[in-house]
Short mmCIF file of C-alpha atoms in Angstrom, two decimals:
data_model
loop_
_atom_site.label_atom_id
_atom_site.label_comp_id
_atom_site.label_asym_id
_atom_site.label_seq_id
_atom_site.Cartn_x
_atom_site.Cartn_y
_atom_site.Cartn_z
CA MET H 11 263.89 -100.78 78.43
CA ILE H 12 266.31 -103.67 78.91
CA ARG H 13 266.85 -105.77 75.82
CA PRO H 14 267.80 -109.31 76.86
CA ASP H 15 270.01 -111.74 74.99
CA PRO H 16 268.31 -113.73 72.21
CA THR H 17 267.46 -116.66 74.50
CA PRO H 18 264.14 -117.83 75.92
CA VAL H 19 263.17 -115.69 78.89
CA ARG H 20 260.48 -116.38 81.45
CA VAL H 21 259.03 -113.18 82.87
CA PRO H 22 258.23 -113.44 86.59
CA GLY H 23 254.53 -112.89 87.08
CA ASP H 24 253.63 -113.99 83.53
CA ARG H 25 252.90 -117.59 84.45
CA GLY H 26 253.33 -120.08 81.70
CA CYS H 27 254.53 -117.48 79.25
CA THR H 28 258.02 -117.74 77.81
CA HIS H 29 259.21 -115.05 75.40
CA THR H 30 261.94 -115.74 72.88
CA ALA H 31 263.60 -112.33 72.66
CA THR H 32 265.19 -112.50 69.21
CA ALA H 33 264.59 -108.79 68.63
CA GLY H 34 263.87 -107.58 72.13
CA ILE H 35 260.73 -108.14 74.20
CA ASP H 36 257.55 -109.04 72.33
CA ASP H 37 255.43 -106.12 73.50
CA THR H 38 252.36 -107.42 71.66
CA ALA H 39 252.04 -110.54 73.82
CA PRO H 40 248.90 -110.15 76.01
CA SER H 41 250.73 -111.18 79.18
CA THR H 42 253.49 -108.66 78.53
CA VAL H 43 251.04 -105.85 77.83
CA THR H 44 249.10 -106.67 80.98
CA ALA H 45 252.23 -106.78 83.11
CA ARG H 46 253.54 -103.48 81.73
CA ALA H 47 250.20 -101.73 82.26
CA ALA H 48 249.95 -103.02 85.82
CA ILE H 49 253.49 -101.87 86.60
CA LEU H 50 252.91 -98.39 85.17
CA ALA H 51 249.65 -97.94 87.06
CA ALA H 52 251.19 -99.10 90.34
CA ALA H 53 254.31 -96.96 89.88
CA GLU H 54 252.30 -93.83 89.13
CA ARG H 55 250.14 -94.30 92.22
CA LEU H 56 253.04 -95.10 94.54
CA TYR H 57 255.25 -92.29 93.25
CA ALA H 58 252.36 -89.84 93.63
CA ASP H 59 251.72 -90.95 97.19
CA ARG H 60 255.25 -91.53 98.53
CA GLY H 61 257.61 -89.62 96.24
CA ILE H 62 260.06 -90.83 93.62
CA PHE H 63 262.79 -91.87 96.06
CA GLY H 64 260.26 -93.29 98.52
CA VAL H 65 259.38 -96.24 96.27
CA THR H 66 261.44 -99.25 95.24
CA HIS H 67 261.05 -101.54 92.24
CA ARG H 68 260.16 -104.33 94.67
CA GLN H 69 257.27 -102.30 96.09
CA VAL H 70 256.04 -101.52 92.56
CA GLY H 71 256.18 -105.20 91.60
CA ILE H 72 254.24 -106.24 94.69
CA ALA H 73 251.60 -103.52 94.17
CA ALA H 74 251.25 -104.48 90.50
CA ARG H 75 251.00 -108.19 91.43
CA VAL H 76 253.39 -109.16 88.67
CA GLY H 77 256.28 -110.52 90.70
CA ASP H 78 259.36 -109.13 92.33
CA ILE H 79 261.98 -106.52 91.44
CA SER H 80 263.23 -108.52 88.44
CA THR H 81 259.90 -108.15 86.62
CA VAL H 82 259.96 -104.36 86.85
CA THR H 83 263.62 -104.23 85.88
CA TYR H 84 263.00 -106.58 82.95
CA HIS H 85 260.40 -104.25 81.46
CA PHE H 86 261.78 -100.81 82.34
CA GLY H 87 265.35 -101.04 83.57
CA GLY H 88 266.19 -98.56 86.34
CA LYS H 89 264.04 -95.97 88.07
CA SER H 90 264.65 -93.37 85.36
CA GLY H 91 263.28 -95.71 82.71
CA LEU H 92 260.18 -96.44 84.75
CA VAL H 93 259.53 -92.79 85.55
CA ARG H 94 259.82 -91.83 81.89
CA ALA H 95 257.54 -94.68 80.89
CA VAL H 96 254.90 -93.37 83.30
CA VAL H 97 255.20 -89.82 81.96
CA ARG H 98 255.32 -90.48 78.23
CA PRO H 99 251.79 -91.79 77.45
CA HIS H 100 250.23 -88.96 79.48
CA LEU H 101 252.24 -86.34 77.60
CA GLU H 102 251.34 -87.88 74.26
CA ARG H 103 247.61 -87.63 75.02
CA ILE H 104 248.04 -84.09 76.36
CA ASP H 105 249.96 -83.17 73.21
CA LEU H 106 247.07 -84.28 71.00
CA LYS H 107 244.71 -82.01 72.93
CA CYS H 108 247.14 -79.11 72.77
CA ARG H 109 247.70 -79.01 69.01
CA PRO H 110 244.37 -77.43 67.94
CA LEU H 111 244.67 -74.88 70.76
CA VAL H 112 248.14 -73.94 69.52
CA ASP H 113 246.77 -73.36 66.02
CA ARG H 114 244.16 -70.94 67.41
CA ALA H 115 246.70 -69.19 69.62
CA VAL H 116 249.05 -68.63 66.67
CA GLU H 117 246.24 -66.87 64.83
CA SER H 118 245.23 -64.70 67.79
CA GLY H 119 248.66 -63.84 69.20
CA ASP H 120 246.94 -63.40 72.57
CA VAL H 121 248.64 -64.22 75.89
CA ARG H 122 245.46 -65.72 77.35
CA GLN H 123 245.11 -68.05 74.38
CA TRP H 124 248.66 -69.28 74.90
CA VAL H 125 248.02 -69.78 78.61
CA SER H 126 244.96 -71.84 77.68
CA CYS H 127 247.29 -74.08 75.67
CA LEU H 128 249.30 -74.57 78.83
CA VAL H 129 246.37 -75.33 81.15
CA ARG H 130 243.39 -76.84 79.35
CA PRO H 131 244.97 -79.93 77.77
CA ILE H 132 246.14 -81.10 81.20
CA SER H 133 242.84 -80.41 82.95
CA GLU H 134 240.85 -82.08 80.15
CA HIS H 135 243.16 -85.09 80.22
CA LEU H 136 242.66 -85.49 83.97
CA ALA H 137 238.90 -85.01 83.66
CA GLU H 138 238.66 -87.71 80.98
CA SER H 139 240.86 -90.15 82.89
CA GLY H 140 238.14 -90.80 85.46
CA GLY H 141 238.82 -91.03 89.14
CA PRO H 142 240.72 -91.23 91.20
CA THR H 143 243.64 -90.04 89.13
CA TRP H 144 247.26 -89.82 90.27
CA PHE H 145 249.07 -88.07 87.44
CA ALA H 146 248.91 -84.51 88.82
CA ARG H 147 250.27 -85.62 92.20
CA PHE H 148 252.91 -87.71 90.44
CA ILE H 149 254.04 -84.63 88.46
CA ALA H 150 254.11 -82.58 91.67
CA GLN H 151 256.47 -85.15 93.22
CA LEU H 152 258.59 -85.23 90.07
CA ALA H 153 258.96 -81.45 90.07
CA VAL H 154 260.65 -81.38 93.47
CA THR H 155 262.85 -84.48 93.15
CA PRO H 156 266.53 -83.87 92.42
CA GLY H 157 267.67 -85.77 89.36
CA PHE H 158 264.16 -86.02 87.95
CA ARG H 159 263.05 -82.38 87.71
CA ASP H 160 264.08 -82.10 84.07
CA VAL H 161 262.22 -85.22 82.89
CA LEU H 162 259.17 -83.23 81.77
CA ASN H 163 261.30 -80.83 79.72
CA GLU H 164 263.25 -83.69 78.20
CA GLU H 165 260.10 -85.63 77.33
CA ARG H 166 257.99 -82.70 76.16
CA LEU H 167 256.58 -82.82 72.66
CA ALA H 168 256.21 -80.32 69.82
CA SER H 169 253.13 -78.56 71.16
CA SER H 170 254.88 -77.75 74.46
CA VAL H 171 257.78 -76.19 72.61
CA ALA H 172 255.32 -74.14 70.54
CA VAL H 173 253.62 -72.82 73.70
CA VAL H 174 256.93 -71.66 75.17
CA LYS H 175 257.82 -69.87 71.94
CA GLY H 176 254.34 -68.39 71.63
CA LEU H 177 254.41 -66.91 75.12
CA ARG H 178 257.87 -65.49 74.48
CA GLY H 179 256.63 -63.83 71.30
CA CYS H 180 253.68 -62.27 73.11
CA LEU H 181 255.86 -60.81 75.85
CA PRO H 182 258.81 -59.17 74.08
CA GLU H 183 258.97 -56.39 76.67
CA LEU H 184 259.78 -58.75 79.54
CA PRO H 185 263.49 -59.14 80.31
CA SER H 186 264.51 -62.74 79.69
CA ASP H 187 265.43 -63.39 83.34
CA LEU H 188 262.07 -62.05 84.53
CA ARG H 189 260.24 -64.09 81.91
CA ASP H 190 262.04 -67.21 83.14
CA ARG H 191 260.94 -66.49 86.71
CA ARG H 192 257.36 -65.94 85.63
CA ASN H 193 257.50 -69.20 83.69
CA ALA H 194 258.56 -70.88 86.95
CA MET H 195 255.72 -69.18 88.85
CA ALA H 196 253.21 -70.32 86.23
CA ARG H 197 254.53 -73.86 86.30
CA GLN H 198 254.38 -74.08 90.09
CA LEU H 199 250.85 -72.69 90.14
CA LEU H 200 249.68 -75.12 87.46
CA VAL H 201 251.30 -78.20 88.97
CA GLY H 202 250.42 -77.35 92.56
CA ASN H 203 246.76 -76.52 91.91
CA CYS H 204 246.17 -79.55 89.69
CA ALA H 205 247.70 -81.80 92.35
CA GLU H 206 245.59 -80.19 95.08
CA ASN H 207 242.37 -80.52 93.09
CA GLU H 208 243.18 -84.14 92.29
CA ARG H 209 243.70 -84.73 96.02
CA ARG H 210 240.37 -83.08 96.86
CA ILE H 211 238.53 -85.13 94.23
CA ALA H 212 239.99 -88.34 95.62
CA ALA H 213 238.94 -87.38 99.16
CA ASP H 214 235.48 -85.99 98.42
CA PRO H 215 234.36 -85.84 94.77
CA ASP H 216 231.09 -84.06 95.62
CA HIS H 217 232.84 -81.06 97.17
CA ALA H 218 235.83 -80.68 94.86
CA ALA H 219 236.02 -78.16 92.07
CA SER H 220 235.43 -79.58 88.61
CA TRP H 221 238.41 -79.71 86.28
CA GLN H 222 236.69 -77.15 84.06
CA THR H 223 236.41 -74.70 86.98
CA THR H 224 240.00 -75.38 87.99
CA ALA H 225 241.17 -74.72 84.44
CA GLU H 226 239.28 -71.42 84.20
CA GLU H 227 240.74 -70.21 87.49
CA LEU H 228 244.25 -71.23 86.49
CA VAL H 229 244.00 -69.50 83.11
CA ASP H 230 242.92 -66.31 84.90
CA ALA H 231 245.71 -66.49 87.47
CA ILE H 232 248.54 -67.48 85.11
CA THR H 233 247.54 -64.85 82.55
CA ALA H 234 247.72 -62.29 85.36
CA ILE H 235 251.22 -63.47 86.23
CA TYR H 236 252.47 -62.92 82.70
CA LEU H 237 250.71 -59.56 82.24
CA ALA H 238 251.56 -58.13 85.66
CA PRO H 239 253.32 -54.75 85.44
CA VAL H 240 257.07 -54.75 85.80
CA ALA H 241 258.18 -52.71 88.80
CA ALA H 242 261.40 -50.72 88.59
CA ARG H 243 264.23 -52.86 89.83
CA PRO H 244 266.71 -50.75 91.83
CA GLY H 245 270.43 -51.17 91.36
CA PRO H 246 272.92 -51.35 94.23
CA ASP H 247 272.74 -48.65 96.87
CA VAL H 248 275.59 -46.25 96.07
CA ASN H 249 275.95 -45.43 99.77
CA THR H 250 276.72 -49.05 100.69
CA VAL H 251 278.77 -50.25 97.72
CA GLY H 252 282.07 -49.39 99.37
CA ALA H 253 281.10 -50.86 102.71
CA ASN H 254 279.91 -54.07 101.07
CA ARG H 255 283.17 -54.34 99.18
CA GLU H 256 285.19 -53.99 102.37
CA VAL H 257 283.52 -56.92 104.11
CA ALA H 258 283.27 -59.18 101.06
CA PRO H 259 285.20 -62.45 101.47
#
C-alpha cells in the first residue's frame, strides 16, 4: 500500500471525502473501505477472466466505479500489491477452516486426512462465498503467470506449511524429487478442477457438481497420486553412453 505524505489527500471516486494521512490512509473511513472492497472485487473478477497481465489499473478502476488509475494506485500501489491484496483475505479464511483439519490429521498420520486438509478448506470457502465466485479461476491464472506464480507460497499461512510437512512425514519412502513432482501434480489437479467447477457453476448452476462432490473426487484423486506405486527408474543405457558423449556439444 502506498503511504502518502502527511497532507490532505482527496481520493478520486470518494466524492466529498478528504483524508488527512498523518499516519497513512485511514482504512476505517466508510468511503475508503467501500472503495477498497470495490477495487478488490473488480480486480479478482477481471484477473480471473482476462489474466493477470491482461488487466490494467485503469480497467480495474473503471469496473469498480471508483475513478481512474490513480485511485487503484493510491490504495494498492503496483500490480503486485493489488494481486496480493486480492489473495490475502481468501487465504486467511481458508486458513481458519484448515486448522481443525490439521489437528485431526496430526493425530491420524493418514495421507488421506492430510489431502483433505489441502482440498476441503478451499472447496468449503468457495461454497460459502455464494455465486458466481471468481477466486478459483483467479488462482488458476495466477499459477501460470510468470512473476506471480510464487505469490501463493509467499502468502501462505501456518496451516499450509503444516500440510506440506504432514504429507512429507507420511511419505518418507518417496524420493524428494519425486515427492516434489507429485506435489506439483496435486496442485495442478486441485487448482484446475476447482477453476473448472467454478466455471461450470457460473454457466449453469443446476448442472454443475456441488463443491462437496468436487472435494470428495479431488481427495480421492490426489490421495491416489501420492500413494501410487513408484516404478523403477532406469539409469542411462550403457550401450549409448559413449555415443551420447561423442555428440554432446
